[in-house]
Each structure stands twice: as structure tokens, then as C-alpha cells.
Amino acid sequence: MNIDPLLAPSLLSADFLRLADELAFLKSSGADVVHVDVMDGHFVPNITIGIPVVEALKRETQLTLDCHLMISEPLKYAVDFVKAGADWVSIHQEADPHLHRTVYAIKNVGGRAGVALNPSTPIESLSDILGDLDFVLLMSVNPGFGGQSFIENTYNKLRCLDKIRQKNDHSFFIQIDGGVSVANAQALVEAGADCLVAGNAVFKAPNPTEAVKKIKAQMTKVCKS
Ligand code: DX5
Ligand code: ZN
């Protein structure tokens, strides 16, 4: 792809009592996108935040809101997330036998639709829907928690997906989520990633503003053709 790579800090690692301050910090530090992890305690073993919080975030920020739905039956809620202010919505392949229907439900109300794959889910499972997607999210940890270690096989999946994209002239962008840090940001962009999600590496850093700048510096070192 020929877009500048984007950094999407994940609010999962932010201070939930100070979300307005965290949004202001993201804006001033140069982050591109706000990643919102929605977990239902069913598809993943954790419960986080929902639609009312997304509405509140939308009132406070102009940054792109990226809602990663780690929920069962995403069709029930995906459109409501767009209506609440989500610009991008990703749903999990493993959670939805009707991906095409849900993807178009999101697009039809003006959202950009992505499908997320768990580390153990093959890319081939998306072969008949890649042309319909705005983005693909490759999980580089098992979804449910921040602060986990990056799974190295993600590089193979990423390179493979990037090749498929080039070969078929697809326009989706590729997002990587989990265990992203200053140490792997450059290599991930080199391997084909367009958007990196980072939770702990930003919000738990000693100096979060410096962390955003360092990760972005690594990402933009890569000159894409
Ligand atoms: C995990 C979430 C991630 C998480 C990433 O299920 O989807 O977005 O916040 O956190 P880090 O960057 O700490 O691995
Ligand atoms: Zn996420």
C-alpha cells in the first residue's frame, strides 16, 4: 500500500478514570488512530467497554476511532458501534459465520469494515472476502489482554497476506495488534503492515509521548514502494 503507516494506541492500557486526558495526550503526541478494545467475556475471557463509552470518546476526539470487537455475534452490535462514532469496526472471523453480511452492515452505515484473525486462524479463511474488506487485523497475541508477548509467526502471515494483496490488487490495509513495540515496529512495516496497534508499549512506557514518537520514527524509517 502507498499510505503512511499509522500508529493506533490501544486504550485498553490507558487510565480509564482519565480518558479525556489520554485522548488529549494521543492527539498531542502524534498518534493517528485510537484503538478501542471491546470484549464481551464470551468470545474472549475479559470484559472491557461498550457503546456508551465509544459515544463519549467520539464527543471528545477528532482522531479516527477504531473499534476492535472481540465479541460473539458481532452483527447484533456492529452497526450500533458505527452509529456511536466508530470510524473503523473490526469483527472476528472466528465469531461470525456470516462475515459478508456483517461487513456490509458496517459499510452500509458509513463505517470501514475489517476482519480480525486470531493467531491460529489461517489467512486462507478470508480468501473469498478479501476484496470486500477495508482492512484485515492480524492478531499477534491471543485476544483478551494487553501486555502479552508478540507471536513471531505473525511475520509469516503478514508477508503472505501482503503478497496476496499485491497479486490480486486488493486495496485493504493490514493492521497488526498485540505485543507491538519500538523493537518490532520497523520490521512489521517492512513486512507489509500499514497500521500498528500498541497498548502497553505506549501507555505503560515511562514517557508515553516519547514512546509514540519512537515507535512512529521506527515505522516511518521504512520507505515503501
Ligand atoms: C488484545 C487487544 C490489543 C491489546 C494490545 O486482545 O486486542 O489491542 O490492547 O495490547 P499490547 O500492545 O499491550 O499487546
Ligand atoms: Zn485490539
Coordinates of N, CA and C in Angstrom, one line a residue, residues 1-8 32 88 123 134-140 150-151 153-166 171-181 184-198 215-216 218-225:
M1 N 0.8 -1.2 0.0 CA 0.0 0.0 0.0 C 0.9 1.2 0.0
N2 N 0.3 2.3 -0.5 CA 1.1 3.5 -0.5 C 0.7 4.6 0.5
I3 N 0.2 4.1 1.6 CA -0.2 5.1 2.6 C 0.9 5.1 3.7
D4 N 1.0 6.3 4.4 CA 1.9 6.3 5.5 C 1.4 5.4 6.6
P5 N 2.3 4.6 7.2 CA 1.9 3.7 8.2 C 1.3 4.5 9.5
L6 N 0.3 3.9 10.0 CA -0.4 4.6 11.1 C -0.2 3.9 12.5
L7 N -0.1 4.7 13.5 CA 0.0 4.1 14.9 C -1.3 4.3 15.6
A8 N -1.8 3.2 16.1 CA -3.1 3.2 16.8 C -2.9 2.7 18.2
D32 N -2.1 8.4 15.5 CA -3.0 8.6 14.3 C -4.4 8.2 14.5
W88 N -13.8 2.9 12.2 CA -13.5 1.6 11.7 C -14.0 0.6 12.7
I123 N -5.0 -17.4 7.1 CA -5.4 -16.3 6.1 C -6.3 -16.8 5.1
D134 N -12.1 -3.4 4.0 CA -11.3 -2.2 4.1 C -10.0 -2.5 4.8
F135 N -10.0 -3.4 5.7 CA -8.8 -3.8 6.4 C -8.9 -5.2 7.0
V136 N -7.7 -5.8 7.2 CA -7.5 -7.1 7.9 C -6.7 -6.8 9.1
L137 N -7.2 -7.3 10.3 CA -6.4 -7.2 11.5 C -5.8 -8.6 11.8
L138 N -4.5 -8.7 11.8 CA -3.8 -9.9 12.3 C -3.5 -9.8 13.7
M139 N -4.1 -10.7 14.5 CA -3.7 -10.7 16.0 C -2.4 -11.3 16.1
S140 N -1.5 -10.6 16.8 CA -0.2 -11.1 17.1 C 0.0 -11.6 18.5
F150 N 4.6 -10.8 21.7 CA 4.4 -10.9 20.3 C 4.7 -12.4 19.8
I151 N 3.7 -12.9 19.0 CA 3.9 -14.2 18.4 C 4.6 -14.1 17.1
N153 N 5.3 -16.0 14.5 CA 4.7 -16.5 13.3 C 3.9 -15.4 12.5
T154 N 3.5 -14.3 13.3 CA 2.8 -13.2 12.6 C 3.5 -12.7 11.4
Y155 N 4.8 -12.7 11.4 CA 5.6 -12.2 10.3 C 5.2 -13.0 9.0
N156 N 5.2 -14.4 9.2 CA 4.8 -15.2 8.0 C 3.5 -14.9 7.5
K157 N 2.5 -14.8 8.4 CA 1.1 -14.5 8.0 C 1.1 -13.1 7.3
L158 N 1.8 -12.2 7.8 CA 1.8 -10.8 7.3 C 2.4 -10.8 5.9
R159 N 3.5 -11.4 5.7 CA 4.1 -11.4 4.4 C 3.2 -12.1 3.4
C160 N 2.6 -13.2 3.8 CA 1.8 -14.0 2.9 C 0.5 -13.1 2.5
L161 N -0.1 -12.4 3.5 CA -1.2 -11.6 3.2 C -0.9 -10.4 2.3
D162 N 0.3 -9.9 2.5 CA 0.8 -8.7 1.7 C 0.9 -9.2 0.2
K163 N 1.5 -10.4 0.1 CA 1.7 -11.0 -1.3 C 0.3 -11.2 -2.0
I164 N -0.6 -11.8 -1.2 CA -1.9 -12.0 -1.8 C -2.6 -10.7 -2.2
R165 N -2.4 -9.7 -1.4 CA -2.9 -8.3 -1.7 C -2.3 -7.8 -3.0
Q166 N -1.0 -7.9 -3.1 CA -0.3 -7.4 -4.3 C -0.8 -8.1 -5.6
S171 N -7.3 -3.6 -2.1 CA -7.0 -2.3 -1.5 C -7.1 -2.3 0.0
F172 N -7.3 -3.4 0.7 CA -7.4 -3.4 2.1 C -6.0 -3.1 2.8
F173 N -6.1 -2.4 3.9 CA -4.9 -2.2 4.7 C -4.7 -3.3 5.8
I174 N -3.5 -3.4 6.2 CA -3.3 -4.5 7.2 C -2.9 -3.9 8.6
Q175 N -3.6 -4.4 9.6 CA -3.3 -3.9 10.9 C -2.7 -5.1 11.8
I176 N -1.8 -4.8 12.6 CA -1.2 -5.8 13.5 C -1.5 -5.4 14.9
D177 N -1.9 -6.3 15.7 CA -2.4 -6.0 17.1 C -1.9 -7.0 18.1
G178 N -1.1 -6.5 19.0 CA -0.6 -7.3 20.1 C 0.9 -7.4 20.2
G179 N 1.5 -7.0 21.3 CA 2.9 -7.1 21.5 C 3.8 -6.2 20.6
V180 N 3.2 -5.2 20.1 CA 3.9 -4.2 19.2 C 4.7 -3.3 20.1
S181 N 6.0 -3.0 19.7 CA 6.8 -2.1 20.5 C 7.8 -1.4 19.5
N184 N 9.9 -3.9 17.4 CA 9.5 -4.7 16.2 C 8.7 -3.8 15.2
A185 N 8.5 -2.5 15.5 CA 7.6 -1.7 14.6 C 8.2 -1.6 13.2
Q186 N 9.5 -1.4 13.1 CA 10.1 -1.2 11.7 C 9.9 -2.5 10.9
A187 N 10.3 -3.6 11.6 CA 10.2 -4.9 10.8 C 8.7 -5.2 10.4
L188 N 7.8 -4.8 11.2 CA 6.4 -5.1 10.8 C 6.0 -4.3 9.6
V189 N 6.4 -3.0 9.6 CA 6.0 -2.2 8.4 C 6.8 -2.7 7.2
E190 N 8.0 -3.1 7.4 CA 8.8 -3.7 6.3 C 8.1 -4.9 5.7
A191 N 7.5 -5.7 6.6 CA 6.8 -7.0 6.2 C 5.4 -6.7 5.6
G192 N 4.9 -5.4 5.6 CA 3.7 -5.2 4.9 C 2.6 -4.5 5.8
A193 N 2.9 -4.3 7.1 CA 1.8 -3.7 7.9 C 1.6 -2.2 7.6
D194 N 0.4 -1.8 7.7 CA 0.0 -0.4 7.4 C -0.4 0.3 8.7
C195 N -0.8 -0.4 9.7 CA -1.3 0.2 10.9 C -0.9 -0.7 12.1
L196 N -0.2 -0.2 13.1 CA 0.2 -0.9 14.2 C -0.6 -0.5 15.5
V197 N -1.1 -1.5 16.2 CA -1.8 -1.2 17.5 C -0.8 -1.4 18.6
A198 N -0.7 -0.5 19.5 CA 0.2 -0.7 20.6 C -0.4 -0.2 21.9
I215 N 8.1 5.0 18.4 CA 7.5 3.9 17.5 C 7.2 4.5 16.1
K216 N 6.7 5.7 16.1 CA 6.5 6.3 14.8 C 7.7 6.5 14.0
Q218 N 10.4 4.6 14.1 CA 10.7 3.3 13.5 C 9.8 2.9 12.3
M219 N 8.6 3.3 12.4 CA 7.6 2.9 11.3 C 7.9 3.7 10.1
T220 N 8.3 5.0 10.2 CA 8.5 5.8 9.0 C 9.9 5.7 8.5
K221 N 10.8 4.9 9.1 CA 12.1 4.6 8.5 C 11.9 3.8 7.2
V222 N 10.8 3.1 7.1 CA 10.6 2.2 6.0 C 10.1 3.0 4.8
C223 N 10.8 2.9 3.7 CA 10.4 3.6 2.5 C 9.6 2.6 1.7
K224 N 8.3 2.7 1.6 CA 7.5 1.8 0.8 C 7.5 2.1 -0.6
S225 N 7.5 1.1 -1.5 CA 7.4 1.5 -2.9 C 6.0 1.3 -3.4

